[in-house]
Amino acid sequence: MSNTYVIGDIHGELTLVNALLQKIHIDFQKDRLIFLGDYIDRGPASKEVLSLMEELQQKGAYCLMGNHEHIMLSVFTHANARKFEHWVTVAGGRATLESYGYSPSYIEEHLFKEAYTDETLHKHLRFIETLLPYFEKEDTIFVHGGVDPEKDVKETPVDQLLWIREEFHLNYHGTKTIVFGHTPTSILHKDKNNHSPYFGENRIIGIDGGAVFGGQLHCLVLPSKQVISVSKKE
Ligand SMILES: [Mn+2]
């Protein structure tokens, strides 16, 4: 029997993802491992998490793109100082830059992309370019944010796949199950203390347990729908 293991938003929490991977026993010969994106920003070890993703991708894991990887790629690709500053000061990019060895004061004084030439960082940007916007199976779609309820996933702009929230949560009515991250499940449960995966009646499964905000990091196992979780409180 082969399993599909799906892991949600990591956001630099290397210790948590390592603890979670230790709890599951993946046989890359027959099992499938899927990461839903948001490896970076806010948490302490974005660089290390990206290195781990590269390593696991080489072993056969599917690493999808999150909106945070999309932001990082775009602020390093396009010359827009305001966007760079927004990533660093609002979107959690500061923690990502720190993980590559830049000090808080250096970052404060250098809010533009040209100041960051670290080799590993640029290698990771090339890795981020290879991330898939979604992964579709016969009966399930895996995606960071969600799908446009009125469009075929293949025709949906990447921006929407990575950013969509309520419009998808409330109106999705397709036949395929959608497994997604991006929106902390406490929001979907409307209960700030409930970080467990959200199984919607409209075949949507949200698994971002908000680990970086003190919630949980989940691994959803398919087809059983078993959930394996870790948190910082353990
Ligand atoms: Mn996220």
PDB file of C-alpha atoms and ligand atoms in Angstrom:
ATOM      1  CA  MET A   1       0.000   0.000   0.000  1.00  0.00           C
ATOM      2  CA  SER A   2       1.464   3.351  -0.950  1.00  0.00           C
ATOM      3  CA  ASN A   3       0.816   6.552   0.923  1.00  0.00           C
ATOM      4  CA  THR A   4       0.883  10.230   0.041  1.00  0.00           C
ATOM      5  CA  TYR A   5       2.298  12.449   2.794  1.00  0.00           C
ATOM      6  CA  VAL A   6       1.450  16.156   2.578  1.00  0.00           C
ATOM      7  CA  ILE A   7       3.120  18.805   4.746  1.00  0.00           C
ATOM      8  CA  GLY A   8       1.949  22.413   5.109  1.00  0.00           C
ATOM      9  CA  ASP A   9       3.540  25.798   5.809  1.00  0.00           C
ATOM     10  CA  ILE A  10       6.975  25.443   7.484  1.00  0.00           C
ATOM     11  CA  HIS A  11       8.164  29.096   7.548  1.00  0.00           C
ATOM     12  CA  GLY A  12      11.728  28.455   8.677  1.00  0.00           C
ATOM     13  CA  GLU A  13      10.818  26.007  11.436  1.00  0.00           C
ATOM     14  CA  LEU A  14      13.571  23.490  10.697  1.00  0.00           C
ATOM     15  CA  THR A  15      13.350  21.765  14.086  1.00  0.00           C
ATOM     16  CA  LEU A  16       9.645  21.139  13.605  1.00  0.00           C
ATOM     17  CA  VAL A  17       9.902  19.772  10.077  1.00  0.00           C
ATOM     18  CA  ASN A  18      12.748  17.477  11.107  1.00  0.00           C
ATOM     19  CA  ALA A  19      10.707  16.237  14.075  1.00  0.00           C
ATOM     20  CA  LEU A  20       7.742  15.632  11.774  1.00  0.00           C
ATOM     21  CA  LEU A  21       9.822  13.763   9.181  1.00  0.00           C
ATOM     22  CA  GLN A  22      11.130  11.533  11.966  1.00  0.00           C
ATOM     23  CA  LYS A  23       7.586  10.552  12.846  1.00  0.00           C
ATOM     24  CA  ILE A  24       6.740   9.412   9.331  1.00  0.00           C
ATOM     25  CA  HIS A  25       8.540   6.653   7.515  1.00  0.00           C
ATOM     26  CA  ILE A  26       8.664   7.480   3.864  1.00  0.00           C
ATOM     27  CA  ASP A  27       9.668   4.901   1.333  1.00  0.00           C
ATOM     28  CA  PHE A  28      10.508   6.992  -1.728  1.00  0.00           C
ATOM     29  CA  GLN A  29      10.219   3.836  -3.848  1.00  0.00           C
ATOM     30  CA  LYS A  30       6.463   3.711  -3.328  1.00  0.00           C
ATOM     31  CA  ASP A  31       5.258   6.675  -1.274  1.00  0.00           C
ATOM     32  CA  ARG A  32       4.790  10.265  -2.368  1.00  0.00           C
ATOM     33  CA  LEU A  33       5.915  13.253  -0.275  1.00  0.00           C
ATOM     34  CA  ILE A  34       4.418  16.661  -1.074  1.00  0.00           C
ATOM     35  CA  PHE A  35       5.234  20.034   0.486  1.00  0.00           C
ATOM     36  CA  LEU A  36       2.651  22.780   0.000  1.00  0.00           C
ATOM     37  CA  GLY A  37       5.087  25.739   0.016  1.00  0.00           C
ATOM     38  CA  ASP A  38       5.965  28.591   2.391  1.00  0.00           C
ATOM     39  CA  TYR A  39       9.318  27.175   3.467  1.00  0.00           C
ATOM     40  CA  ILE A  40      10.677  30.616   4.363  1.00  0.00           C
ATOM     41  CA  ASP A  41       9.988  33.888   6.243  1.00  0.00           C
ATOM     42  CA  ARG A  42       9.167  34.638   9.895  1.00  0.00           C
ATOM     43  CA  GLY A  43      10.758  31.521  11.446  1.00  0.00           C
ATOM     44  CA  PRO A  44      14.442  31.123  12.342  1.00  0.00           C
ATOM     45  CA  ALA A  45      15.955  28.805   9.699  1.00  0.00           C
ATOM     46  CA  SER A  46      14.673  29.573   6.192  1.00  0.00           C
ATOM     47  CA  LYS A  47      18.033  28.844   4.576  1.00  0.00           C
ATOM     48  CA  GLU A  48      18.262  25.428   6.206  1.00  0.00           C
ATOM     49  CA  VAL A  49      14.666  24.560   5.318  1.00  0.00           C
ATOM     50  CA  LEU A  50      15.309  25.441   1.643  1.00  0.00           C
ATOM     51  CA  SER A  51      18.432  23.256   1.661  1.00  0.00           C
ATOM     52  CA  LEU A  52      16.368  20.413   3.108  1.00  0.00           C
ATOM     53  CA  MET A  53      13.697  20.890   0.434  1.00  0.00           C
ATOM     54  CA  GLU A  54      16.347  20.762  -2.306  1.00  0.00           C
ATOM     55  CA  GLU A  55      17.666  17.544  -0.841  1.00  0.00           C
ATOM     56  CA  LEU A  56      14.204  15.980  -0.557  1.00  0.00           C
ATOM     57  CA  GLN A  57      13.252  17.112  -4.060  1.00  0.00           C
ATOM     58  CA  GLN A  58      16.292  15.231  -5.369  1.00  0.00           C
ATOM     59  CA  LYS A  59      15.007  12.137  -3.563  1.00  0.00           C
ATOM     60  CA  GLY A  60      11.649  12.492  -5.301  1.00  0.00           C
ATOM     61  CA  ALA A  61       9.583  14.833  -3.114  1.00  0.00           C
ATOM     62  CA  TYR A  62       7.220  17.295  -4.798  1.00  0.00           C
ATOM     63  CA  CYS A  63       7.923  20.804  -3.542  1.00  0.00           C
ATOM     64  CA  LEU A  64       5.210  23.294  -4.441  1.00  0.00           C
ATOM     65  CA  MET A  65       5.585  27.058  -4.446  1.00  0.00           C
ATOM     66  CA  GLY A  66       4.110  29.186  -1.674  1.00  0.00           C
ATOM     67  CA  ASN A  67       3.266  32.866  -1.863  1.00  0.00           C
ATOM     68  CA  HIS A  68       6.318  33.629   0.295  1.00  0.00           C
ATOM     69  CA  GLU A  69       8.716  31.951  -2.164  1.00  0.00           C
ATOM     70  CA  HIS A  70       6.923  33.830  -4.943  1.00  0.00           C
ATOM     71  CA  ILE A  71       7.488  37.140  -3.122  1.00  0.00           C
ATOM     72  CA  MET A  72      11.166  36.376  -2.487  1.00  0.00           C
ATOM     73  CA  LEU A  73      11.721  35.441  -6.124  1.00  0.00           C
ATOM     74  CA  SER A  74       9.963  38.547  -7.372  1.00  0.00           C
ATOM     75  CA  VAL A  75      11.779  40.995  -5.064  1.00  0.00           C
ATOM     76  CA  PHE A  76      15.099  39.591  -6.273  1.00  0.00           C
ATOM     77  CA  THR A  77      14.007  39.526  -9.918  1.00  0.00           C
ATOM     78  CA  HIS A  78      12.379  42.918 -10.295  1.00  0.00           C
ATOM     79  CA  ALA A  79      14.037  46.162  -9.268  1.00  0.00           C
ATOM     80  CA  ASN A  80      11.397  47.541  -6.960  1.00  0.00           C
ATOM     81  CA  ALA A  81      12.902  48.829  -3.710  1.00  0.00           C
ATOM     82  CA  ARG A  82       9.511  49.401  -2.118  1.00  0.00           C
ATOM     83  CA  LYS A  83       8.531  45.756  -2.615  1.00  0.00           C
ATOM     84  CA  PHE A  84      11.849  44.590  -1.216  1.00  0.00           C
ATOM     85  CA  GLU A  85      11.367  46.729   1.866  1.00  0.00           C
ATOM     86  CA  HIS A  86       7.828  45.421   2.302  1.00  0.00           C
ATOM     87  CA  TRP A  87       9.051  41.808   2.131  1.00  0.00           C
ATOM     88  CA  VAL A  88      11.731  42.483   4.752  1.00  0.00           C
ATOM     89  CA  THR A  89       9.742  44.576   7.184  1.00  0.00           C
ATOM     90  CA  VAL A  90       6.215  43.184   6.841  1.00  0.00           C
ATOM     91  CA  ALA A  91       6.238  39.745   5.205  1.00  0.00           C
ATOM     92  CA  GLY A  92       8.924  38.113   7.374  1.00  0.00           C
ATOM     93  CA  GLY A  93      11.818  38.429   4.904  1.00  0.00           C
ATOM     94  CA  ARG A  94      14.053  39.848   7.628  1.00  0.00           C
ATOM     95  CA  ALA A  95      14.264  36.412   9.277  1.00  0.00           C
ATOM     96  CA  THR A  96      15.057  34.843   5.911  1.00  0.00           C
ATOM     97  CA  LEU A  97      17.941  37.266   5.239  1.00  0.00           C
ATOM     98  CA  GLU A  98      19.241  36.712   8.787  1.00  0.00           C
ATOM     99  CA  SER A  99      19.343  32.967   8.147  1.00  0.00           C
ATOM    100  CA  TYR A 100      21.888  33.646   5.377  1.00  0.00           C
ATOM    101  CA  GLY A 101      24.130  35.416   7.900  1.00  0.00           C
ATOM    102  CA  TYR A 102      23.133  39.072   7.466  1.00  0.00           C
ATOM    103  CA  SER A 103      22.882  40.991  10.737  1.00  0.00           C
ATOM    104  CA  PRO A 104      19.754  42.931  11.722  1.00  0.00           C
ATOM    105  CA  SER A 105      21.643  46.243  11.479  1.00  0.00           C
ATOM    106  CA  TYR A 106      23.051  45.406   8.024  1.00  0.00           C
ATOM    107  CA  ILE A 107      19.545  44.546   6.840  1.00  0.00           C
ATOM    108  CA  GLU A 108      18.116  47.741   8.332  1.00  0.00           C
ATOM    109  CA  GLU A 109      20.642  49.801   6.343  1.00  0.00           C
ATOM    110  CA  HIS A 110      20.354  47.808   3.116  1.00  0.00           C
ATOM    111  CA  LEU A 111      16.750  47.531   2.036  1.00  0.00           C
ATOM    112  CA  PHE A 112      17.562  46.750  -1.606  1.00  0.00           C
ATOM    113  CA  LYS A 113      18.355  43.476  -3.378  1.00  0.00           C
ATOM    114  CA  GLU A 114      21.841  44.407  -4.651  1.00  0.00           C
ATOM    115  CA  ALA A 115      23.183  44.227  -1.075  1.00  0.00           C
ATOM    116  CA  TYR A 116      22.529  40.479  -0.890  1.00  0.00           C
ATOM    117  CA  THR A 117      24.944  38.482  -3.005  1.00  0.00           C
ATOM    118  CA  ASP A 118      25.309  35.403  -0.790  1.00  0.00           C
ATOM    119  CA  GLU A 119      25.979  32.391  -3.027  1.00  0.00           C
ATOM    120  CA  THR A 120      23.627  30.001  -1.222  1.00  0.00           C
ATOM    121  CA  LEU A 121      20.839  32.584  -1.295  1.00  0.00           C
ATOM    122  CA  HIS A 122      21.173  32.884  -5.073  1.00  0.00           C
ATOM    123  CA  LYS A 123      21.373  29.119  -5.475  1.00  0.00           C
ATOM    124  CA  HIS A 124      18.136  28.905  -3.483  1.00  0.00           C
ATOM    125  CA  LEU A 125      16.501  31.498  -5.753  1.00  0.00           C
ATOM    126  CA  ARG A 126      17.253  29.204  -8.687  1.00  0.00           C
ATOM    127  CA  PHE A 127      15.729  26.320  -6.727  1.00  0.00           C
ATOM    128  CA  ILE A 128      12.607  28.392  -5.985  1.00  0.00           C
ATOM    129  CA  GLU A 129      12.194  28.953  -9.739  1.00  0.00           C
ATOM    130  CA  THR A 130      11.757  25.183 -10.165  1.00  0.00           C
ATOM    131  CA  LEU A 131       8.886  24.879  -7.669  1.00  0.00           C
ATOM    132  CA  LEU A 132       5.553  23.768  -9.095  1.00  0.00           C
ATOM    133  CA  PRO A 133       2.454  25.997  -8.684  1.00  0.00           C
ATOM    134  CA  TYR A 134       0.241  22.940  -8.069  1.00  0.00           C
ATOM    135  CA  PHE A 135       0.232  19.165  -8.398  1.00  0.00           C
ATOM    136  CA  GLU A 136      -2.790  17.358  -9.763  1.00  0.00           C
ATOM    137  CA  LYS A 137      -3.743  13.711  -9.326  1.00  0.00           C
ATOM    138  CA  GLU A 138      -6.789  11.803 -10.605  1.00  0.00           C
ATOM    139  CA  ASP A 139      -8.906  12.722  -7.579  1.00  0.00           C
ATOM    140  CA  THR A 140      -6.920  15.386  -5.693  1.00  0.00           C
ATOM    141  CA  ILE A 141      -5.212  18.727  -6.330  1.00  0.00           C
ATOM    142  CA  PHE A 142      -2.403  19.918  -4.065  1.00  0.00           C
ATOM    143  CA  VAL A 143      -1.820  23.665  -4.049  1.00  0.00           C
ATOM    144  CA  HIS A 144      -0.579  26.360  -1.659  1.00  0.00           C
ATOM    145  CA  GLY A 145      -3.542  28.750  -1.528  1.00  0.00           C
ATOM    146  CA  GLY A 146      -6.385  27.115  -3.420  1.00  0.00           C
ATOM    147  CA  VAL A 147      -8.102  27.158  -6.790  1.00  0.00           C
ATOM    148  CA  ASP A 148     -10.452  29.589  -8.464  1.00  0.00           C
ATOM    149  CA  PRO A 149     -13.872  27.921  -8.023  1.00  0.00           C
ATOM    150  CA  GLU A 150     -14.934  29.026 -11.504  1.00  0.00           C
ATOM    151  CA  LYS A 151     -11.817  28.078 -13.453  1.00  0.00           C
ATOM    152  CA  ASP A 152      -9.925  24.987 -14.443  1.00  0.00           C
ATOM    153  CA  VAL A 153      -6.756  24.806 -12.355  1.00  0.00           C
ATOM    154  CA  LYS A 154      -4.645  24.719 -15.532  1.00  0.00           C
ATOM    155  CA  GLU A 155      -6.063  28.095 -16.570  1.00  0.00           C
ATOM    156  CA  THR A 156      -5.737  29.759 -13.182  1.00  0.00           C
ATOM    157  CA  PRO A 157      -2.997  32.405 -12.859  1.00  0.00           C
ATOM    158  CA  VAL A 158      -0.196  31.405 -10.474  1.00  0.00           C
ATOM    159  CA  ASP A 159      -0.876  34.473  -8.312  1.00  0.00           C
ATOM    160  CA  GLN A 160      -4.349  33.191  -7.570  1.00  0.00           C
ATOM    161  CA  LEU A 161      -3.223  29.630  -6.805  1.00  0.00           C
ATOM    162  CA  LEU A 162      -0.819  31.016  -4.219  1.00  0.00           C
ATOM    163  CA  TRP A 163      -2.945  33.768  -2.653  1.00  0.00           C
ATOM    164  CA  ILE A 164      -6.640  32.909  -2.868  1.00  0.00           C
ATOM    165  CA  ARG A 165      -8.579  32.527   0.398  1.00  0.00           C
ATOM    166  CA  GLU A 166     -12.340  32.979   1.148  1.00  0.00           C
ATOM    167  CA  GLU A 167     -13.482  32.981  -2.456  1.00  0.00           C
ATOM    168  CA  PHE A 168     -12.091  29.439  -2.699  1.00  0.00           C
ATOM    169  CA  HIS A 169     -12.926  28.241   0.832  1.00  0.00           C
ATOM    170  CA  LEU A 170     -16.552  29.263   0.551  1.00  0.00           C
ATOM    171  CA  ASN A 171     -17.339  28.656  -3.104  1.00  0.00           C
ATOM    172  CA  TYR A 172     -15.343  25.636  -4.189  1.00  0.00           C
ATOM    173  CA  HIS A 173     -17.703  22.968  -5.520  1.00  0.00           C
ATOM    174  CA  GLY A 174     -15.504  20.803  -7.726  1.00  0.00           C
ATOM    175  CA  THR A 175     -15.343  17.027  -7.663  1.00  0.00           C
ATOM    176  CA  LYS A 176     -11.647  16.770  -6.812  1.00  0.00           C
ATOM    177  CA  THR A 177     -10.435  17.112  -3.245  1.00  0.00           C
ATOM    178  CA  ILE A 178      -8.198  20.173  -2.749  1.00  0.00           C
ATOM    179  CA  VAL A 179      -5.403  19.923  -0.181  1.00  0.00           C
ATOM    180  CA  PHE A 180      -3.985  23.354   0.609  1.00  0.00           C
ATOM    181  CA  GLY A 181      -2.037  25.461   3.125  1.00  0.00           C
ATOM    182  CA  HIS A 182      -1.688  29.280   3.278  1.00  0.00           C
ATOM    183  CA  THR A 183      -4.661  30.090   5.517  1.00  0.00           C
ATOM    184  CA  PRO A 184      -4.066  29.021   9.136  1.00  0.00           C
ATOM    185  CA  THR A 185      -6.727  26.479  10.025  1.00  0.00           C
ATOM    186  CA  SER A 186      -7.682  28.420  13.175  1.00  0.00           C
ATOM    187  CA  ILE A 187      -9.213  30.960  10.758  1.00  0.00           C
ATOM    188  CA  LEU A 188     -11.111  28.222   8.887  1.00  0.00           C
ATOM    189  CA  HIS A 189     -12.338  26.744  12.188  1.00  0.00           C
ATOM    190  CA  LYS A 190     -13.162  30.270  13.446  1.00  0.00           C
ATOM    191  CA  ASP A 191     -11.429  29.279  16.696  1.00  0.00           C
ATOM    192  CA  LYS A 192      -8.048  30.792  17.516  1.00  0.00           C
ATOM    193  CA  ASN A 193      -7.083  27.770  19.599  1.00  0.00           C
ATOM    194  CA  ASN A 194      -7.938  25.131  17.027  1.00  0.00           C
ATOM    195  CA  HIS A 195      -4.932  24.413  14.799  1.00  0.00           C
ATOM    196  CA  SER A 196      -6.075  20.991  13.607  1.00  0.00           C
ATOM    197  CA  PRO A 197      -6.559  20.318   9.868  1.00  0.00           C
ATOM    198  CA  TYR A 198      -9.795  21.619   8.432  1.00  0.00           C
ATOM    199  CA  PHE A 199     -11.930  19.115   6.517  1.00  0.00           C
ATOM    200  CA  GLY A 200     -14.536  21.166   4.654  1.00  0.00           C
ATOM    201  CA  GLU A 201     -17.791  19.645   3.442  1.00  0.00           C
ATOM    202  CA  ASN A 202     -16.974  20.949  -0.038  1.00  0.00           C
ATOM    203  CA  ARG A 203     -13.954  18.626  -0.381  1.00  0.00           C
ATOM    204  CA  ILE A 204     -11.324  21.099   0.778  1.00  0.00           C
ATOM    205  CA  ILE A 205      -8.653  20.103   3.313  1.00  0.00           C
ATOM    206  CA  GLY A 206      -6.645  22.927   4.904  1.00  0.00           C
ATOM    207  CA  ILE A 207      -3.490  21.817   6.699  1.00  0.00           C
ATOM    208  CA  ASP A 208      -1.644  25.037   7.635  1.00  0.00           C
ATOM    209  CA  GLY A 209      -1.632  24.631  11.411  1.00  0.00           C
ATOM    210  CA  GLY A 210       0.140  27.997  11.871  1.00  0.00           C
ATOM    211  CA  ALA A 211       3.276  26.324  13.289  1.00  0.00           C
ATOM    212  CA  VAL A 212       5.338  29.522  13.124  1.00  0.00           C
ATOM    213  CA  PHE A 213       2.678  31.350  15.154  1.00  0.00           C
ATOM    214  CA  GLY A 214       2.742  28.751  17.938  1.00  0.00           C
ATOM    215  CA  GLY A 215       0.310  26.317  16.339  1.00  0.00           C
ATOM    216  CA  GLN A 216       1.106  22.946  14.793  1.00  0.00           C
ATOM    217  CA  LEU A 217       2.927  21.569  11.766  1.00  0.00           C
ATOM    218  CA  HIS A 218       0.849  18.840  10.161  1.00  0.00           C
ATOM    219  CA  CYS A 219       1.407  15.927   7.857  1.00  0.00           C
ATOM    220  CA  LEU A 220      -1.767  14.639   6.210  1.00  0.00           C
ATOM    221  CA  VAL A 221      -1.547  11.016   5.126  1.00  0.00           C
ATOM    222  CA  LEU A 222      -3.628   9.936   2.123  1.00  0.00           C
ATOM    223  CA  PRO A 223      -5.719   7.942   1.447  1.00  0.00           C
ATOM    224  CA  SER A 224      -6.293   7.283   5.188  1.00  0.00           C
ATOM    225  CA  LYS A 225      -6.630  11.024   6.127  1.00  0.00           C
ATOM    226  CA  GLN A 226      -4.606  10.244   9.229  1.00  0.00           C
ATOM    227  CA  VAL A 227      -2.863  13.342  10.634  1.00  0.00           C
ATOM    228  CA  ILE A 228       0.587  13.428  12.221  1.00  0.00           C
ATOM    229  CA  SER A 229       1.501  16.681  14.005  1.00  0.00           C
ATOM    230  CA  VAL A 230       4.257  18.410  15.915  1.00  0.00           C
ATOM    231  CA  SER A 231       4.387  21.716  17.771  1.00  0.00           C
ATOM    232  CA  LYS A 232       6.867  23.814  19.709  1.00  0.00           C
ATOM    233  CA  LYS A 233       5.096  23.010  22.954  1.00  0.00           C
ATOM    234  CA  GLU A 234       6.116  19.342  22.814  1.00  0.00           C
TER     235      GLU A 234
HETATM  236 MN    MN B   1       2.062  30.594   4.985  1.00  0.00          MN
END
